[in-house]
mmCIF file of C-alpha atoms in Angstrom:
data_model
loop_
_atom_site.group_PDB
_atom_site.id
_atom_site.type_symbol
_atom_site.label_atom_id
_atom_site.label_comp_id
_atom_site.label_asym_id
_atom_site.label_seq_id
_atom_site.Cartn_x
_atom_site.Cartn_y
_atom_site.Cartn_z
ATOM 1 C CA MET A 711 4.758 8.819 18.191
ATOM 2 C CA PRO A 712 6.797 9.049 14.925
ATOM 3 C CA ARG A 713 8.727 5.948 13.895
ATOM 4 C CA PRO A 714 12.459 6.195 14.813
ATOM 5 C CA GLN A 715 14.782 6.772 11.875
ATOM 6 C CA LYS A 716 16.717 3.694 10.764
ATOM 7 C CA TYR A 717 19.587 5.696 9.256
ATOM 8 C CA THR A 718 20.994 8.856 10.794
ATOM 9 C CA ASP A 719 22.188 11.908 8.874
ATOM 10 C CA SER A 720 25.777 10.787 9.601
ATOM 11 C CA ASP A 721 25.112 7.396 7.952
ATOM 12 C CA ILE A 722 23.698 9.092 4.879
ATOM 13 C CA THR A 723 26.615 11.555 4.705
ATOM 14 C CA ALA A 724 29.115 8.694 5.010
ATOM 15 C CA ALA A 725 27.444 6.844 2.121
ATOM 16 C CA ILE A 726 27.540 10.003 0.002
ATOM 17 C CA GLN A 727 31.242 10.516 0.711
ATOM 18 C CA ALA A 728 31.998 6.864 -0.086
ATOM 19 C CA LEU A 729 30.267 7.127 -3.481
ATOM 20 C CA ALA A 730 32.083 10.380 -4.244
ATOM 21 C CA ALA A 731 35.438 8.808 -3.300
ATOM 22 C CA GLU A 732 34.769 5.882 -5.654
ATOM 23 C CA GLY A 733 33.995 8.284 -8.487
ATOM 24 C CA GLU A 734 30.388 7.090 -8.724
ATOM 25 C CA ASP A 735 27.475 9.290 -9.726
ATOM 26 C CA VAL A 736 26.079 10.596 -6.446
ATOM 27 C CA ASN A 737 22.272 10.694 -6.474
ATOM 28 C CA PRO A 738 19.582 9.742 -3.939
ATOM 29 C CA MET A 739 18.917 6.356 -5.570
ATOM 30 C CA ARG A 740 22.565 5.291 -5.460
ATOM 31 C CA VAL A 741 22.903 6.509 -1.873
ATOM 32 C CA ARG A 742 19.814 4.519 -0.912
ATOM 33 C CA MET A 743 21.222 1.411 -2.623
ATOM 34 C CA ARG A 744 24.516 1.873 -0.778
ATOM 35 C CA LEU A 745 22.691 2.157 2.568
ATOM 36 C CA GLY A 746 20.296 -0.679 1.834
ATOM 37 C CA GLY A 747 17.260 1.489 2.493
ATOM 38 C CA GLY A 748 16.317 4.922 3.810
ATOM 39 C CA ASN A 749 13.958 7.765 3.023
ATOM 40 C CA VAL A 750 14.619 9.235 -0.431
ATOM 41 C CA ARG A 751 13.355 12.700 0.571
ATOM 42 C CA ARG A 752 15.809 12.865 3.502
ATOM 43 C CA ILE A 753 18.673 11.727 1.274
ATOM 44 C CA LYS A 754 17.703 14.321 -1.327
ATOM 45 C CA ALA A 755 17.587 17.075 1.328
ATOM 46 C CA ILE A 756 21.051 16.130 2.662
ATOM 47 C CA LEU A 757 22.449 16.087 -0.883
ATOM 48 C CA ALA A 758 20.973 19.544 -1.495
ATOM 49 C CA ASP A 759 22.717 20.892 1.635
ATOM 50 C CA ARG A 760 26.178 19.848 0.386
ATOM 51 C CA PRO A 761 28.431 22.739 -0.697
ATOM 52 C CA ASP A 762 29.098 21.087 -4.081
ATOM 53 C CA ALA A 763 25.498 20.005 -4.591
ATOM 54 C CA VAL A 764 24.133 20.381 -8.129
ATOM 55 C CA PRO A 765 20.428 21.223 -8.462
ATOM 56 C CA PRO A 766 18.589 18.120 -9.743
ATOM 57 C CA PRO A 767 16.736 18.342 -13.077
ATOM 58 C CA HIS A 768 13.014 18.964 -13.077
ATOM 59 C CA SER A 769 12.220 15.404 -14.101
ATOM 60 C CA ASP A 770 14.528 13.746 -11.556
ATOM 61 C CA PRO A 771 12.913 10.365 -10.717
ATOM 62 C CA THR A 772 14.600 10.191 -7.317
ATOM 63 C CA ALA A 773 11.694 11.734 -5.411
ATOM 64 C CA LEU A 774 9.786 8.465 -5.622
ATOM 65 C CA PRO A 775 7.523 7.012 -2.981
ATOM 66 C CA GLU A 776 9.220 4.184 -1.147
ATOM 67 C CA ALA A 777 7.142 1.443 -2.798
ATOM 68 C CA LEU A 778 7.857 2.727 -6.329
ATOM 69 C CA SER A 779 11.521 3.272 -5.435
ATOM 70 C CA ARG A 780 11.816 -0.392 -4.519
ATOM 71 C CA GLU A 781 10.111 -1.398 -7.776
ATOM 72 C CA VAL A 782 12.404 0.811 -9.866
ATOM 73 C CA GLN A 783 15.457 -0.493 -7.984
ATOM 74 C CA LEU A 784 14.384 -4.092 -8.631
ATOM 75 C CA LEU A 785 13.759 -3.203 -12.284
ATOM 76 C CA PHE A 786 17.264 -1.774 -12.625
ATOM 77 C CA THR A 787 18.778 -4.805 -10.906
ATOM 78 C CA GLU A 788 16.866 -7.279 -13.059
ATOM 79 C CA THR A 789 17.739 -5.305 -16.197
ATOM 80 C CA SER A 790 21.428 -5.321 -15.324
ATOM 81 C CA GLN A 791 21.367 -9.038 -14.614
ATOM 82 C CA GLN A 792 19.516 -9.788 -17.857
ATOM 83 C CA ILE A 793 21.838 -7.606 -19.892
ATOM 84 C CA THR A 794 24.894 -9.251 -18.324
ATOM 85 C CA ALA A 795 23.504 -12.742 -18.902
ATOM 86 C CA LEU A 796 22.542 -11.977 -22.492
ATOM 87 C CA ALA A 797 25.868 -10.337 -23.206
ATOM 88 C CA ARG A 798 27.695 -13.382 -21.832
ATOM 89 C CA LYS A 799 25.471 -15.640 -23.899
ATOM 90 C CA CYS A 800 26.121 -13.597 -27.026
ATOM 91 C CA TRP A 801 29.843 -13.736 -26.362
ATOM 92 C CA GLU A 802 29.769 -17.488 -25.915
ATOM 93 C CA ALA A 803 27.539 -17.869 -28.969
ATOM 94 C CA GLY A 804 29.914 -15.751 -31.041
ATOM 95 C CA SER A 805 32.843 -17.931 -29.995
ATOM 96 C CA VAL A 806 31.130 -21.244 -30.705
ATOM 97 C CA GLU A 807 28.292 -20.734 -33.137
ATOM 98 C CA SER A 808 27.989 -18.988 -36.445
ATOM 99 C CA THR A 809 27.801 -15.239 -36.975
ATOM 100 C CA SER A 810 24.130 -15.429 -37.986
ATOM 101 C CA HIS A 811 23.158 -17.062 -34.689
ATOM 102 C CA ALA A 812 25.080 -14.365 -32.766
ATOM 103 C CA ARG A 813 23.299 -11.719 -34.793
ATOM 104 C CA ARG A 814 19.912 -13.210 -33.871
ATOM 105 C CA ASP A 815 20.870 -13.205 -30.196
ATOM 106 C CA SER A 816 22.063 -9.623 -30.519
ATOM 107 C CA ASP A 817 18.767 -8.584 -32.124
ATOM 108 C CA ARG A 818 16.828 -10.344 -29.388
ATOM 109 C CA LEU A 819 18.970 -8.586 -26.807
ATOM 110 C CA ARG A 820 18.279 -5.217 -28.405
ATOM 111 C CA GLN A 821 14.536 -5.954 -28.382
ATOM 112 C CA GLN A 822 14.669 -6.903 -24.737
ATOM 113 C CA ILE A 823 16.620 -3.752 -23.904
ATOM 114 C CA ALA A 824 14.106 -1.662 -25.865
ATOM 115 C CA GLY A 825 11.248 -3.296 -23.946
ATOM 116 C CA LEU A 826 12.988 -2.604 -20.643
ATOM 117 C CA GLU A 827 13.583 1.012 -21.646
ATOM 118 C CA THR A 828 9.882 1.339 -22.506
ATOM 119 C CA SER A 829 8.940 -0.106 -19.113
ATOM 120 C CA LEU A 830 11.330 2.298 -17.411
ATOM 121 C CA ALA A 831 9.840 5.255 -19.301
ATOM 122 C CA THR A 832 6.343 4.147 -18.263
ATOM 123 C CA SER A 833 7.453 3.892 -14.633
ATOM 124 C CA THR A 834 9.013 7.353 -14.848
ATOM 125 C CA ASP A 835 5.758 8.813 -16.197
ATOM 126 C CA LEU A 836 3.844 7.086 -13.402
ATOM 127 C CA VAL A 837 6.203 8.536 -10.801
ATOM 128 C CA ALA A 838 5.848 12.042 -12.263
ATOM 129 C CA ARG A 839 2.041 11.723 -12.215
ATOM 130 C CA LEU A 840 2.114 10.524 -8.602
ATOM 131 C CA GLU A 841 4.341 13.446 -7.625
ATOM 132 C CA ARG A 842 1.903 15.891 -9.245
ATOM 133 C CA GLN A 843 -0.983 14.272 -7.397
ATOM 134 C CA GLY A 844 0.978 14.551 -4.141
ATOM 135 C CA GLU A 845 1.604 18.266 -4.764
ATOM 136 C CA GLU A 846 -2.116 18.806 -5.468
ATOM 137 C CA LYS A 847 -3.011 17.017 -2.228
ATOM 138 C CA ASP A 848 -0.517 19.183 -0.331
ATOM 139 C CA ARG A 849 -2.096 22.330 -1.772
ATOM 140 C CA ALA A 850 -5.566 21.046 -0.881
ATOM 141 C CA LEU A 851 -4.420 20.370 2.686
ATOM 142 C CA ASP A 852 -2.957 23.881 2.913
ATOM 143 C CA GLY A 853 -6.280 25.340 1.748
ATOM 144 C CA ARG A 854 -8.145 23.293 4.334
ATOM 145 C CA GLY A 855 -5.755 24.522 6.999
ATOM 146 C CA VAL A 856 -6.534 28.139 6.062
ATOM 147 C CA GLU A 857 -10.282 27.403 6.131
ATOM 148 C CA ASN A 858 -9.949 25.741 9.538
ATOM 149 C CA ALA A 859 -8.059 28.765 10.856
ATOM 150 C CA LYS A 860 -10.837 31.055 9.603
ATOM 151 C CA LEU A 861 -13.466 28.834 11.215
ATOM 152 C CA VAL A 862 -11.567 28.929 14.495
ATOM 153 C CA GLN A 863 -11.429 32.734 14.349
ATOM 154 C CA THR A 864 -15.161 32.860 13.562
ATOM 155 C CA CYS A 865 -15.931 30.543 16.489
ATOM 156 C CA GLU A 866 -13.843 32.708 18.809
ATOM 157 C CA GLY A 867 -15.722 35.794 17.646
ATOM 158 C CA LEU A 868 -19.058 34.054 18.192
ATOM 159 C CA ARG A 869 -17.979 32.963 21.673
ATOM 160 C CA ALA A 870 -16.959 36.537 22.519
ATOM 161 C CA ALA A 871 -20.292 37.858 21.197
ATOM 162 C CA LEU A 872 -22.124 35.211 23.237
ATOM 163 C CA ARG A 873 -20.215 36.188 26.367
ATOM 164 C CA ASN A 874 -21.081 39.864 25.773
ATOM 165 C CA ALA A 875 -24.754 38.988 25.199
ATOM 166 C CA GLU A 876 -24.820 36.964 28.421
ATOM 167 C CA SER A 877 -23.226 39.870 30.288
ATOM 168 C CA ASP A 878 -25.817 42.286 28.849
ATOM 169 C CA LEU A 879 -28.604 39.863 29.778
ATOM 170 C CA ARG A 880 -27.382 39.631 33.368
ATOM 171 C CA ALA A 881 -27.166 43.431 33.555
ATOM 172 C CA SER A 882 -30.719 43.716 32.169
ATOM 173 C CA GLN A 883 -31.945 41.185 34.717
ATOM 174 C CA ARG A 884 -30.351 43.191 37.522
ATOM 175 C CA VAL A 885 -32.038 46.377 36.248
ATOM 176 C CA ILE A 886 -35.411 44.578 36.072
ATOM 177 C CA GLU A 887 -34.956 43.184 39.596
ATOM 178 C CA ASN A 888 -34.084 46.650 40.916
ATOM 179 C CA PHE A 889 -37.120 48.124 39.165
ATOM 180 C CA GLU A 890 -39.441 45.468 40.599
ATOM 181 C CA ARG A 891 -37.967 45.966 44.082
ATOM 182 C CA ASN A 892 -38.527 49.721 43.798
ATOM 183 C CA GLN A 893 -42.114 49.079 42.661
ATOM 184 C CA ARG A 894 -42.743 46.880 45.698
ATOM 185 C CA GLN A 895 -41.279 49.542 47.985
ATOM 186 C CA ASP A 896 -43.431 52.224 46.322
ATOM 187 C CA ARG A 897 -46.577 50.087 46.802
ATOM 188 C CA GLU A 898 -45.754 49.556 50.456
ATOM 189 C CA GLU A 899 -45.178 53.288 50.956
ATOM 190 C CA ILE A 900 -48.504 54.077 49.184
ATOM 191 C CA ARG A 901 -50.374 51.595 51.387
ATOM 192 C CA ALA A 902 -48.714 53.127 54.465
ATOM 193 C CA LEU A 903 -49.730 56.617 53.313
ATOM 194 C CA GLN A 904 -53.302 55.449 52.675
ATOM 195 C CA LYS A 905 -53.484 53.987 56.175
ATOM 196 C CA ARG A 906 -52.103 57.189 57.615
ATOM 197 C CA ILE A 907 -54.615 59.288 55.644
ATOM 198 C CA GLU A 908 -57.447 57.068 56.830
ATOM 199 C CA GLY A 909 -56.236 57.488 60.402
ATOM 200 C CA LEU A 910 -56.072 61.265 59.996
ATOM 201 C CA VAL A 911 -59.587 61.314 58.515
ATOM 202 C CA GLY A 912 -60.845 59.362 61.519
ATOM 203 C CA GLU A 913 -59.074 61.691 63.926
ATOM 204 C CA ILE A 914 -60.606 64.729 62.137
ATOM 205 C CA ALA A 915 -64.067 63.201 62.406
ATOM 206 C CA VAL A 916 -63.550 62.596 66.138
ATOM 207 C CA LEU A 917 -62.337 66.171 66.626
ATOM 208 C CA LYS A 918 -65.378 67.539 64.775
ATOM 209 C CA ALA A 919 -67.698 65.488 66.936
ATOM 210 C CA ARG A 920 -66.009 66.679 70.087
ATOM 211 C CA SER A 921 -66.120 70.249 68.896
ATOM 212 C CA SER A 922 -69.845 70.059 68.209
ATOM 213 C CA ALA A 923 -70.541 68.557 71.637
ATOM 214 C CA SER A 924 -68.584 71.237 73.518
ATOM 215 C CA LYS A 925 -70.460 74.250 71.996
ATOM 216 C CA PRO A 926 -73.225 75.820 74.394
ATOM 217 C CA PRO A 927 -76.844 76.000 73.095
ATOM 218 C CA LYS A 928 -78.043 79.343 71.719
ATOM 219 C CA ALA A 929 -80.158 81.513 74.188
ATOM 220 C CA ALA A 930 -83.821 82.295 73.212
ATOM 221 C CA SER A 931 -84.429 85.883 72.174
ATOM 222 C CA PRO A 932 -86.891 87.905 74.595
ATOM 223 C CA ARG A 933 -90.382 88.530 73.260
ATOM 224 C CA ARG A 934 -91.503 92.140 72.917
ATOM 225 C CA LYS A 935 -94.593 93.201 74.922
ATOM 226 C CA VAL A 936 -97.556 94.522 72.981
ATOM 227 C CA SER A 937 -98.967 97.721 74.497
#
């Protein structure tokens, strides 16, 4: 069974409306941060269904997997905290220490910000690569689904052909059985006819014998006197 959804569509819509009322930039990542969690794809779909929705750019990093979304969110949070701490430190250093020391802190802050921006760019590239891999896997799954459908159709055709062959075999067996039964009947009729012929031959022989016995013997011819 699918896992029940932690946040309903109404919860997501309410978070979107709250961000819009505060004048914040409404995007799936901010909505997810406002909710404290949620599926980024669902949030993105609900944002796309809004009447005033603006199509996201092609390289929008909001369609992240959940694990990477958490990492990016933590990265943003840590970056904000570091920037705030460094800015406060620079401000305090500028108030107390010399201008050169504040400049060194400012340069270090810029370097740290540049490093964080590089890390963010690397994470964005990784997310884009993962999204491309996911799309390729989806296409591969679609192709396998088509192949499976073809295999199912082929199996159904083979089953139908097998059923037809079995039906033809049963019909052939019935024909052979009928032929053998007719042969047996013909043999029996021939044997009966042979017996009848033999009986008739015997009766004819008996009749001939009786006929010969009932005939009278031939009379002797008279001899002529010699004068």
